[in-house]
PDB file of C-alpha atoms in Angstrom:
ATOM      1  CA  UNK A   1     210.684 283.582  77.484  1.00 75.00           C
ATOM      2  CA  UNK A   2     207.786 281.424  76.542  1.00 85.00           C
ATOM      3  CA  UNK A   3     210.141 277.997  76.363  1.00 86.00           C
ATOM      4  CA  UNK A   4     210.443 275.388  75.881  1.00 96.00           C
ATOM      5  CA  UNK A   5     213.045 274.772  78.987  1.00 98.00           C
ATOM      6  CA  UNK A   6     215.364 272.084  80.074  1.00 98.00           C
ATOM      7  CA  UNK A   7     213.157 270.460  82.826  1.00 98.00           C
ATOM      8  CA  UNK A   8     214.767 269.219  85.843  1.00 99.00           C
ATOM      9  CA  UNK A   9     213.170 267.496  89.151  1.00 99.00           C
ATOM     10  CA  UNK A  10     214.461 268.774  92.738  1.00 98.00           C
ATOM     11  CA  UNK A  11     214.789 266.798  96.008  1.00 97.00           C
ATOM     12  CA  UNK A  12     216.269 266.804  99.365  1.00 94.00           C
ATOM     13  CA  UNK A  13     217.042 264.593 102.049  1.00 88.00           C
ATOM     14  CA  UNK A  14     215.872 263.383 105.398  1.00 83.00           C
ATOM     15  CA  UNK A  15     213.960 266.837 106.075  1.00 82.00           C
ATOM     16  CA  UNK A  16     210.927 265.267 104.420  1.00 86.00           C
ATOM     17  CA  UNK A  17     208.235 268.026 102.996  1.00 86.00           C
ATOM     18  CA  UNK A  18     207.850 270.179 100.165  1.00 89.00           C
ATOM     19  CA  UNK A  19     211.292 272.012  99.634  1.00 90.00           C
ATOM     20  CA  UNK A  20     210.898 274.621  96.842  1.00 93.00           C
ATOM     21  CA  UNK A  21     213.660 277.548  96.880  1.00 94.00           C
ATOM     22  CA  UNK A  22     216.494 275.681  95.004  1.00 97.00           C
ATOM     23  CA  UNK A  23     213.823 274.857  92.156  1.00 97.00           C
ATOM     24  CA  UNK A  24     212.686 278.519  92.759  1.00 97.00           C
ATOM     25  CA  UNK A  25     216.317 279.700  91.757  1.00 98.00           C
ATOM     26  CA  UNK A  26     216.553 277.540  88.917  1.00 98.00           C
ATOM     27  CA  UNK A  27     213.240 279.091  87.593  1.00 97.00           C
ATOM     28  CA  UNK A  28     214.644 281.987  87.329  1.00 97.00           C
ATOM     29  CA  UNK A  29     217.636 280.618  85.450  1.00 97.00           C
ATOM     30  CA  UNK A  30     215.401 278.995  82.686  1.00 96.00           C
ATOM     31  CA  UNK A  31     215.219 275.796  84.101  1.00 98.00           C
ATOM     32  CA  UNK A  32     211.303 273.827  84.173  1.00 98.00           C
ATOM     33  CA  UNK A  33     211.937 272.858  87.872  1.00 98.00           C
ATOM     34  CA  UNK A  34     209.732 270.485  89.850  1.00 98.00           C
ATOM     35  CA  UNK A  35     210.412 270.050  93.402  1.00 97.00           C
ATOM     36  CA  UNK A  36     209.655 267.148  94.502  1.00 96.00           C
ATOM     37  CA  UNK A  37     208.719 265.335  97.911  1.00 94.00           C
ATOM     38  CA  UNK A  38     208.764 261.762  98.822  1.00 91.00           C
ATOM     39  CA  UNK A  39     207.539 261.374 102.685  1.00 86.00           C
ATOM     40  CA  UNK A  40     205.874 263.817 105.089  1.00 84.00           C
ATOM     41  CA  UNK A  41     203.721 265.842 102.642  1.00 87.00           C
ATOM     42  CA  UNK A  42     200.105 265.573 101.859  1.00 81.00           C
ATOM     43  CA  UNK A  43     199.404 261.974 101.429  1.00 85.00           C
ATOM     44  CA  UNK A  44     202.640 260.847 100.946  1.00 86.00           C
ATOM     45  CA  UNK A  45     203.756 258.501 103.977  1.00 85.00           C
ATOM     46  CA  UNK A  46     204.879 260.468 107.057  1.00 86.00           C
ATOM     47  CA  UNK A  47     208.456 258.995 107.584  1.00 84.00           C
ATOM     48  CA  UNK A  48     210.615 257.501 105.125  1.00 86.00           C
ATOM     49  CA  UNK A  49     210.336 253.092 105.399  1.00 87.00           C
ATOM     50  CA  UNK A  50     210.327 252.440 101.834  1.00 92.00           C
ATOM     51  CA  UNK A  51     210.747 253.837  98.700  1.00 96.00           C
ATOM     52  CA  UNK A  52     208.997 252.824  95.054  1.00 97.00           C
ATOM     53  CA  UNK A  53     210.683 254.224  92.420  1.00 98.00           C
ATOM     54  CA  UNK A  54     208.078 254.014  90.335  1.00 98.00           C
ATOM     55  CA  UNK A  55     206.590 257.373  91.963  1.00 96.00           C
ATOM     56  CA  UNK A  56     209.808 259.199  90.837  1.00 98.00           C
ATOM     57  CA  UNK A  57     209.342 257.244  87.142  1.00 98.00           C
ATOM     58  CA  UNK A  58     205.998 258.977  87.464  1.00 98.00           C
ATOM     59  CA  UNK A  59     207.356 262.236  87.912  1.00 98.00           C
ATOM     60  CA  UNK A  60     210.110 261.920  85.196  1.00 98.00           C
ATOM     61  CA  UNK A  61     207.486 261.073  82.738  1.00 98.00           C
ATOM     62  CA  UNK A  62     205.166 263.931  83.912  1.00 97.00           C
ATOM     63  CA  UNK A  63     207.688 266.706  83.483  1.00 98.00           C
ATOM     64  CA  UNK A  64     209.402 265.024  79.967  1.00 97.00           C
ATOM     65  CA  UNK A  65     205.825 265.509  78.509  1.00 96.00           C
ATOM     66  CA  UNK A  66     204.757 268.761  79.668  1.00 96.00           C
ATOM     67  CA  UNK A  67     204.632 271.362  77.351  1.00 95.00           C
ATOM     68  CA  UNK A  68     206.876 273.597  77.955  1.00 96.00           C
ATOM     69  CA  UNK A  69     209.872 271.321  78.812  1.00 97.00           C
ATOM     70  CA  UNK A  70     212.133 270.797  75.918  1.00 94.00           C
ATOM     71  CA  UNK A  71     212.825 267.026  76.255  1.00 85.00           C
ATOM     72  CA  UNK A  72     213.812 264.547  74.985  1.00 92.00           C
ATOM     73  CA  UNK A  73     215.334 263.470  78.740  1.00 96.00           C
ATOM     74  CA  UNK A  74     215.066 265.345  82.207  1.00 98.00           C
ATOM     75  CA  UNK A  75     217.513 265.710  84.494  1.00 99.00           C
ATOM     76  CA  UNK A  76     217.529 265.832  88.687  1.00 99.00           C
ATOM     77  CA  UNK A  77     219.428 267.083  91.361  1.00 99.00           C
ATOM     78  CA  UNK A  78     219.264 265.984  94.651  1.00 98.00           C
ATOM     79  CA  UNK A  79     220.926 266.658  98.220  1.00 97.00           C
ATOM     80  CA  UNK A  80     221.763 264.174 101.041  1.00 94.00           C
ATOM     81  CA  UNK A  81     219.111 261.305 100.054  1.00 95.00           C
ATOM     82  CA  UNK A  82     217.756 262.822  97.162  1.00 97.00           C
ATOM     83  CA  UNK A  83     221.260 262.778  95.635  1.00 98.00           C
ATOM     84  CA  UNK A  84     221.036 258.492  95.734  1.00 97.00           C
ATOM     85  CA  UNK A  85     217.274 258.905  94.590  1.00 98.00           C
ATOM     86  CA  UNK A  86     219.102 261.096  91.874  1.00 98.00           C
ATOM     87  CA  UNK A  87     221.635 258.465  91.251  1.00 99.00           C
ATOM     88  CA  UNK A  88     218.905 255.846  90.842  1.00 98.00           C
ATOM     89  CA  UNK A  89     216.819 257.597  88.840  1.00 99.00           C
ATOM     90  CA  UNK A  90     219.760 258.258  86.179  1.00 99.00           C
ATOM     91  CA  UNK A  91     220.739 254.965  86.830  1.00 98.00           C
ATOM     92  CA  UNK A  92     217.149 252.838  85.980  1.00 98.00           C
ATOM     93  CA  UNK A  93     214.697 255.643  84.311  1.00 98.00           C
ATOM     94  CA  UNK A  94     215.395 256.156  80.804  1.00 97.00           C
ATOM     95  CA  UNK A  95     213.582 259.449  81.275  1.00 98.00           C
ATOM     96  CA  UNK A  96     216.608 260.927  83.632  1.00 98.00           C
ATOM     97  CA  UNK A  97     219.637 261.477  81.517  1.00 98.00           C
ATOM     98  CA  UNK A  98     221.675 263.776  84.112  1.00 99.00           C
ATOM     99  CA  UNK A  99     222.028 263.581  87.763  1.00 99.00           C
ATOM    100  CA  UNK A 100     223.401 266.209  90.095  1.00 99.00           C
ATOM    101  CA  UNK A 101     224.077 264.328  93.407  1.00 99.00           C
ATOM    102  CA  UNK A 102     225.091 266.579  96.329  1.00 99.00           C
ATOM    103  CA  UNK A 103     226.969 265.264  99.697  1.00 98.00           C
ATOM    104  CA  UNK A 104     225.418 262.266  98.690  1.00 97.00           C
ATOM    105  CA  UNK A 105     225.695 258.250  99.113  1.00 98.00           C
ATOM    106  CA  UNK A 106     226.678 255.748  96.355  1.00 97.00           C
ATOM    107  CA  UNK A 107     224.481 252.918  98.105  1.00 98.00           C
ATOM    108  CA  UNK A 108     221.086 252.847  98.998  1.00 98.00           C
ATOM    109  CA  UNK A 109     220.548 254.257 102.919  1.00 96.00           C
ATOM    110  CA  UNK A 110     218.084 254.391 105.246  1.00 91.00           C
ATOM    111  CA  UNK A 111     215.175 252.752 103.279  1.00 94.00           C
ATOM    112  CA  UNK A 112     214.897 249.724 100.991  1.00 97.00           C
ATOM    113  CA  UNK A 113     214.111 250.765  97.458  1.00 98.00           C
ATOM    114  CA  UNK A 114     211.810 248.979  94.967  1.00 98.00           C
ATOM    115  CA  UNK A 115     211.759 248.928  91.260  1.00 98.00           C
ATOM    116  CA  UNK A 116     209.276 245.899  90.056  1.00 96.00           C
ATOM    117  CA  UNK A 117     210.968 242.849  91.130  1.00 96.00           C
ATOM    118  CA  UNK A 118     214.336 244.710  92.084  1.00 97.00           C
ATOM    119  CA  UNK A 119     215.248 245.855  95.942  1.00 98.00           C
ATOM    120  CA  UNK A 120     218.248 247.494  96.741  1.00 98.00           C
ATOM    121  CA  UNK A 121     218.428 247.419 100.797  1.00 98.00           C
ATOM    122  CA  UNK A 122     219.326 250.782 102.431  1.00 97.00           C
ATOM    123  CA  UNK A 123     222.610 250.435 104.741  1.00 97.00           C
ATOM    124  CA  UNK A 124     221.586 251.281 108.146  1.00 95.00           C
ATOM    125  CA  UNK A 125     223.049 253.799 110.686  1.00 92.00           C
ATOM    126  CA  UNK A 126     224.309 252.167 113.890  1.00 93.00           C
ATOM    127  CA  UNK A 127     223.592 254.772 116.831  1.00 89.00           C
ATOM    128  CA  UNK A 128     226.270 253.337 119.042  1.00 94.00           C
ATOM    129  CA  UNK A 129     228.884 255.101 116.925  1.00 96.00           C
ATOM    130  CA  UNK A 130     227.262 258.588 117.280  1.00 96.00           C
ATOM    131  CA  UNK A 131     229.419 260.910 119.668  1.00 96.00           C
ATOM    132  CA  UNK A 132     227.902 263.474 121.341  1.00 96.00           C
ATOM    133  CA  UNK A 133     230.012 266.921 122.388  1.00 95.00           C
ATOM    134  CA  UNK A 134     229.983 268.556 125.332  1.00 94.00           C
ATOM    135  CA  UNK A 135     227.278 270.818 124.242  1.00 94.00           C
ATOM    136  CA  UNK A 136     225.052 268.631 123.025  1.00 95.00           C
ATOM    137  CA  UNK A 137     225.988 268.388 119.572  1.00 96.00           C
ATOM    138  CA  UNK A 138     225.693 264.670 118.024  1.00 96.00           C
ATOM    139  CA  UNK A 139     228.371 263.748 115.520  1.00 97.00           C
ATOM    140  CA  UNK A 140     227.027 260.830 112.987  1.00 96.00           C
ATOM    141  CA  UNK A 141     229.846 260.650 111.055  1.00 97.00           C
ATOM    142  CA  UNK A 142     230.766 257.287 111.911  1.00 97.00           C
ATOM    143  CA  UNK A 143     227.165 255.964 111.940  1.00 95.00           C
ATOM    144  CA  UNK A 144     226.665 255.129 109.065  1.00 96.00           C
ATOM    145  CA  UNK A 145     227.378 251.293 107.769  1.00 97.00           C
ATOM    146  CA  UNK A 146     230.109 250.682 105.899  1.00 97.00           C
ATOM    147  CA  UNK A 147     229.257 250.663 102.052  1.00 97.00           C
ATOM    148  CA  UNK A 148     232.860 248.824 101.115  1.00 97.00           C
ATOM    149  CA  UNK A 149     231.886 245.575 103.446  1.00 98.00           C
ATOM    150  CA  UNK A 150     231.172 243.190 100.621  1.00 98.00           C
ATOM    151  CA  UNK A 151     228.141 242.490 102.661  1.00 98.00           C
ATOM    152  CA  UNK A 152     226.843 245.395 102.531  1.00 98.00           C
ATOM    153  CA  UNK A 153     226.835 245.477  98.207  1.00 98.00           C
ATOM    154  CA  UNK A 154     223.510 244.436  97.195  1.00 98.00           C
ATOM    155  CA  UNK A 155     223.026 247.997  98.661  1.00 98.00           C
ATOM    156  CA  UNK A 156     225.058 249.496  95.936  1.00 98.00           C
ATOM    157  CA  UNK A 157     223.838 251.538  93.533  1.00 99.00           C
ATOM    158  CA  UNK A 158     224.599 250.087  89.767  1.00 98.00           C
ATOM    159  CA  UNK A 159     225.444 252.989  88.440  1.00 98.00           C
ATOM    160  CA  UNK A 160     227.370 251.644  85.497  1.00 98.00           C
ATOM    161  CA  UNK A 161     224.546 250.786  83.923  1.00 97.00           C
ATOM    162  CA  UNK A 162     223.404 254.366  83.614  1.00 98.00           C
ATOM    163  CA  UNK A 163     223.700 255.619  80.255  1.00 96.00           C
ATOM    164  CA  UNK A 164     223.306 259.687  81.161  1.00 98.00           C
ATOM    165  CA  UNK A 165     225.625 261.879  82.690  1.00 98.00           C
ATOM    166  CA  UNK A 166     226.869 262.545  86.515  1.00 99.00           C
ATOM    167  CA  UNK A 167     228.007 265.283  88.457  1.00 99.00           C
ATOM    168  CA  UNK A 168     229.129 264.713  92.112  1.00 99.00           C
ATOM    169  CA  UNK A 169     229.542 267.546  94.262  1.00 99.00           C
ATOM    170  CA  UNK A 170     230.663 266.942  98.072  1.00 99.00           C
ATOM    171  CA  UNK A 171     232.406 268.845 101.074  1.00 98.00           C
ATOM    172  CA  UNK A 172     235.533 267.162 102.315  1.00 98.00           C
ATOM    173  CA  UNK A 173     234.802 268.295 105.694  1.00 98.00           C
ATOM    174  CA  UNK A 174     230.851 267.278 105.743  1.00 98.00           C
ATOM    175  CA  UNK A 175     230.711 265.402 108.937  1.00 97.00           C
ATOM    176  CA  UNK A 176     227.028 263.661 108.412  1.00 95.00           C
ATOM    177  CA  UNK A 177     228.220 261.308 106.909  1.00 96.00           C
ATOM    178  CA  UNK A 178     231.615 260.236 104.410  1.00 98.00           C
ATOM    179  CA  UNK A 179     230.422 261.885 100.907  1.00 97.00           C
ATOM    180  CA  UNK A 180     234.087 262.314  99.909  1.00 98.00           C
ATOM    181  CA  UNK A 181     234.662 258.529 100.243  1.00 98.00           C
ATOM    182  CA  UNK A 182     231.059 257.638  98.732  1.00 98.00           C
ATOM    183  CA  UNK A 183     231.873 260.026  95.995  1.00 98.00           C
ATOM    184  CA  UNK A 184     235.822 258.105  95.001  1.00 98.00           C
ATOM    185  CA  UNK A 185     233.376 254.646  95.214  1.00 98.00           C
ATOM    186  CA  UNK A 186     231.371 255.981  92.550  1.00 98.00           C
ATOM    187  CA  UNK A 187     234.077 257.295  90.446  1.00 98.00           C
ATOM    188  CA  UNK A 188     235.826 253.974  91.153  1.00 98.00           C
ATOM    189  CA  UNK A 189     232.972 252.230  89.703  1.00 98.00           C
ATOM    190  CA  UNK A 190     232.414 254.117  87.172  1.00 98.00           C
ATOM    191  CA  UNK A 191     235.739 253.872  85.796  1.00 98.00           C
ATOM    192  CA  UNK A 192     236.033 250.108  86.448  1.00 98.00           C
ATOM    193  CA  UNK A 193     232.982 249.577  84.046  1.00 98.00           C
ATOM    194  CA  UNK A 194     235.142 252.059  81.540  1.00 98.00           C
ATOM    195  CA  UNK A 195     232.576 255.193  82.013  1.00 97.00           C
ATOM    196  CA  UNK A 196     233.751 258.263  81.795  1.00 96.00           C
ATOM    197  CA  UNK A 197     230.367 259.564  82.340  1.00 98.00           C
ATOM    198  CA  UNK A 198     230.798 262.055  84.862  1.00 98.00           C
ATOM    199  CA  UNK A 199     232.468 264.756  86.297  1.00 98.00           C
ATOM    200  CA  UNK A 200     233.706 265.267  90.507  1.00 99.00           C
ATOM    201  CA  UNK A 201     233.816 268.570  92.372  1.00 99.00           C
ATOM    202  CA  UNK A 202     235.180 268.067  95.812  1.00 99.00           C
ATOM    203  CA  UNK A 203     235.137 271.304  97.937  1.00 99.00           C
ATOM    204  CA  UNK A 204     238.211 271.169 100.830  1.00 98.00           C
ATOM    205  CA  UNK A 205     236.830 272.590 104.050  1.00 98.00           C
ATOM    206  CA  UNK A 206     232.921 272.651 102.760  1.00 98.00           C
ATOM    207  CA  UNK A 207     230.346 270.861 104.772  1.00 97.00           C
ATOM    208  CA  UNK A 208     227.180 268.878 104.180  1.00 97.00           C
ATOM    209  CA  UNK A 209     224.556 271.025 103.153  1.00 94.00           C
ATOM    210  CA  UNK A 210     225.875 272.612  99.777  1.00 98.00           C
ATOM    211  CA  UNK A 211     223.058 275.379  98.710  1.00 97.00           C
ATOM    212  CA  UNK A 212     223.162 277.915  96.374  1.00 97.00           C
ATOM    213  CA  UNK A 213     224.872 281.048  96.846  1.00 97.00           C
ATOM    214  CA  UNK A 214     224.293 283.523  99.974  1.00 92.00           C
ATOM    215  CA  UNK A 215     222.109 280.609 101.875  1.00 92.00           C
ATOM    216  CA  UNK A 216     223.134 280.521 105.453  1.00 90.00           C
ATOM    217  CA  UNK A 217     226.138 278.476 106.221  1.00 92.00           C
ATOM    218  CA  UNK A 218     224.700 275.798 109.463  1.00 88.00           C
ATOM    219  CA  UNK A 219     227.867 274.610 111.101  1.00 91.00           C
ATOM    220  CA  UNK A 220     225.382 272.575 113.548  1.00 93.00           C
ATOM    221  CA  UNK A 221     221.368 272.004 112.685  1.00 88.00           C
ATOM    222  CA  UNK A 222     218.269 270.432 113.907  1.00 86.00           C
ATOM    223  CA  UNK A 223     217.830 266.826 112.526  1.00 82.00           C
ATOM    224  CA  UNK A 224     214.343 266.365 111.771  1.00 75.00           C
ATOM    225  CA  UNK A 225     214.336 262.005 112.246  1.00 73.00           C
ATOM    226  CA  UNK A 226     216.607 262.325 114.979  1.00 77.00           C
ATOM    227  CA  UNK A 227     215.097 265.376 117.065  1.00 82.00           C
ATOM    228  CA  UNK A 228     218.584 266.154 118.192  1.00 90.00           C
ATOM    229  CA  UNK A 229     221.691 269.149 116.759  1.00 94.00           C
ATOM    230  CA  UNK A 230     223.854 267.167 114.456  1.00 95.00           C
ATOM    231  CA  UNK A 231     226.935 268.406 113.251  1.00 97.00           C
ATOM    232  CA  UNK A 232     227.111 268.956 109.499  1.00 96.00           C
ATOM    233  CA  UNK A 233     231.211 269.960 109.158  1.00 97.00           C
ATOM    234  CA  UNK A 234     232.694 272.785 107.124  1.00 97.00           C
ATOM    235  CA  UNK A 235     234.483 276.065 107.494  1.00 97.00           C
ATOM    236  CA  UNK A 236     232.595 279.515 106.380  1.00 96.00           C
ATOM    237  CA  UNK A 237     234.766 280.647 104.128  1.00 97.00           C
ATOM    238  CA  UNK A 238     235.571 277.466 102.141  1.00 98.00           C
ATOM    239  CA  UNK A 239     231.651 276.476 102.189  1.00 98.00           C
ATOM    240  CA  UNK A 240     231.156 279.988 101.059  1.00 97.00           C
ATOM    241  CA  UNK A 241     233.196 279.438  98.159  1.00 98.00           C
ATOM    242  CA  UNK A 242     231.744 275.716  97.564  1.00 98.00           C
ATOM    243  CA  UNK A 243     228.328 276.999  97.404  1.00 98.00           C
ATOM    244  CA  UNK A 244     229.307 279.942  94.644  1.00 98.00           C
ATOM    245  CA  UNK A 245     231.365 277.426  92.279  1.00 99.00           C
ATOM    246  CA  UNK A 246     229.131 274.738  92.315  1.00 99.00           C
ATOM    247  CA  UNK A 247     226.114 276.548  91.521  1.00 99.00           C
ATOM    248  CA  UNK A 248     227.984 277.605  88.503  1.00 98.00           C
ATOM    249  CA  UNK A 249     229.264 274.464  87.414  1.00 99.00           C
ATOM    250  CA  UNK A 250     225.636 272.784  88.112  1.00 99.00           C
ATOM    251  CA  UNK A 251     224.078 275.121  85.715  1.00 98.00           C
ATOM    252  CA  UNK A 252     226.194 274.421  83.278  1.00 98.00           C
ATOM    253  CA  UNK A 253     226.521 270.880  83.631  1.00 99.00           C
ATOM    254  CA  UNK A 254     222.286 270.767  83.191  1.00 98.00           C
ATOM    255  CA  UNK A 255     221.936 272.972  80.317  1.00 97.00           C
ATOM    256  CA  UNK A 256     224.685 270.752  78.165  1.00 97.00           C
ATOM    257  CA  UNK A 257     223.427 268.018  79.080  1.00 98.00           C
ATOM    258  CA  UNK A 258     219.503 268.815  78.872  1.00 97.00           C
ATOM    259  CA  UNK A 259     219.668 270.916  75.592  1.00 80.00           C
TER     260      UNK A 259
END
């Protein structure tokens, strides 16, 4: 049809680059889909040291006023570290007014973030708690810092003062990093602050890297930052399944939510 369509912004994680089939897909679900990158494309900066949210706001705005995107808000899904930039953009842009977040964090990682005068530091990973396997196969699960030390909470994300929707999908057996537990913290939060602003699916047996139907299941695959095979979890079957019902239930969560 000619439109106009609910317009949503795409992102993944620590890959870096221009990522396009999951926006692809939703194309051809009548979704206005923008993939976008934030490090290692064009002249954006080549690896990932800090993060200005006002780029994203600059996105939001550009796809809310094109044309042929229905409005009045956007919404965004993101994977691994575009899931918190999906979380923060929900949270602080009044253009974002649903966020898919996939196997994602519910602090800041990796990279400070900046919003005008705000930061929110990114929780570090601590590369003495990797394990490697005998085959050469580095397990991070443990690397990551822990988000409940209450020294590590000005690297929460506020997400109770969101006023769109949520929808957290995760793998109970993704082995990058805990998504399950980041995923309760959110909920936690949410509920604390007496939201009811979102909705959980938590997959038993699914790994990390939850893709739309029929995409290769990777048990084990290259990280890009750390050059190395890191284990991402999961069981075929189960992540299979994951990857069929979520796709679903993130369609429909976008088009009630985006008109």
């Amino acid at each position: 049809g000619d439109g106009p369509f609910p317009g949503v912004i795409d992102m993944y994680g620590d890959e870096g680059g221009l990522i396009e089939f999951r926006s692809s897909l939703l194309a051809t679900h009548g979704f206005a889909a923008l993939s976008l990158p934030y490090f290692d494309f064009e002249d954006l900066p080549k690896v990932m040291k800090e993060i200005k949210l006002e780029y994203f706001e600059e996105a939001a705005k550009f796809l809310q006023r094109h044309p042929k995107v229905k409005g009045p808000g956007v919404g965004v899904i993101g994977t691994g570290k575009g899931a918190e930039l999906a979380l923060c953009m929900v949270t602080f842009l009044q253009e974002v007014v649903a966020a898919v977040s996939i196997s994602g964090c519910s602090s800041n990682t990796i990279a400070d973030l900046h919003y005008g005068e705000m930061t929110l530091p990114g929780l570090r990973f601590d590369m003495n708690k990797v394990s490697v396997s005998d085959t050469g196969v580095f397990d991070i699960f443990e690397a990551l810092e822990d988000p409940t030390n209450p020294a590590n909470s000005p690297c929460i994300i506020p997400i109770e003062k969101a006023e769109g929707q949520f929808l957290l999908v995760v793998g109970e057996g993704d082995r990058i990093w805990k998504s399950s537990l980041y995923a309760e913290l959110a909920v936690r939060r949410l509920r604390q602050h007496g939201k009811e602003n979102f909705k959980l699916l938590s997959y038993p047996g699914a790994g990390h890297r939850i893709d739309p139907p029929s995409t290769p299941f990777c048990h084990v695959a290259m990280d890009r930052v750390l050059g190395v095979p890191v284990l991402g979890g999961g069981e075929n079957k189960a992540h299979a399944h994951a990857q069929e019902h979520s796709w679903r239930k993130i369609q429909e969560f976008l088009r009630l939510h985006l008109g």
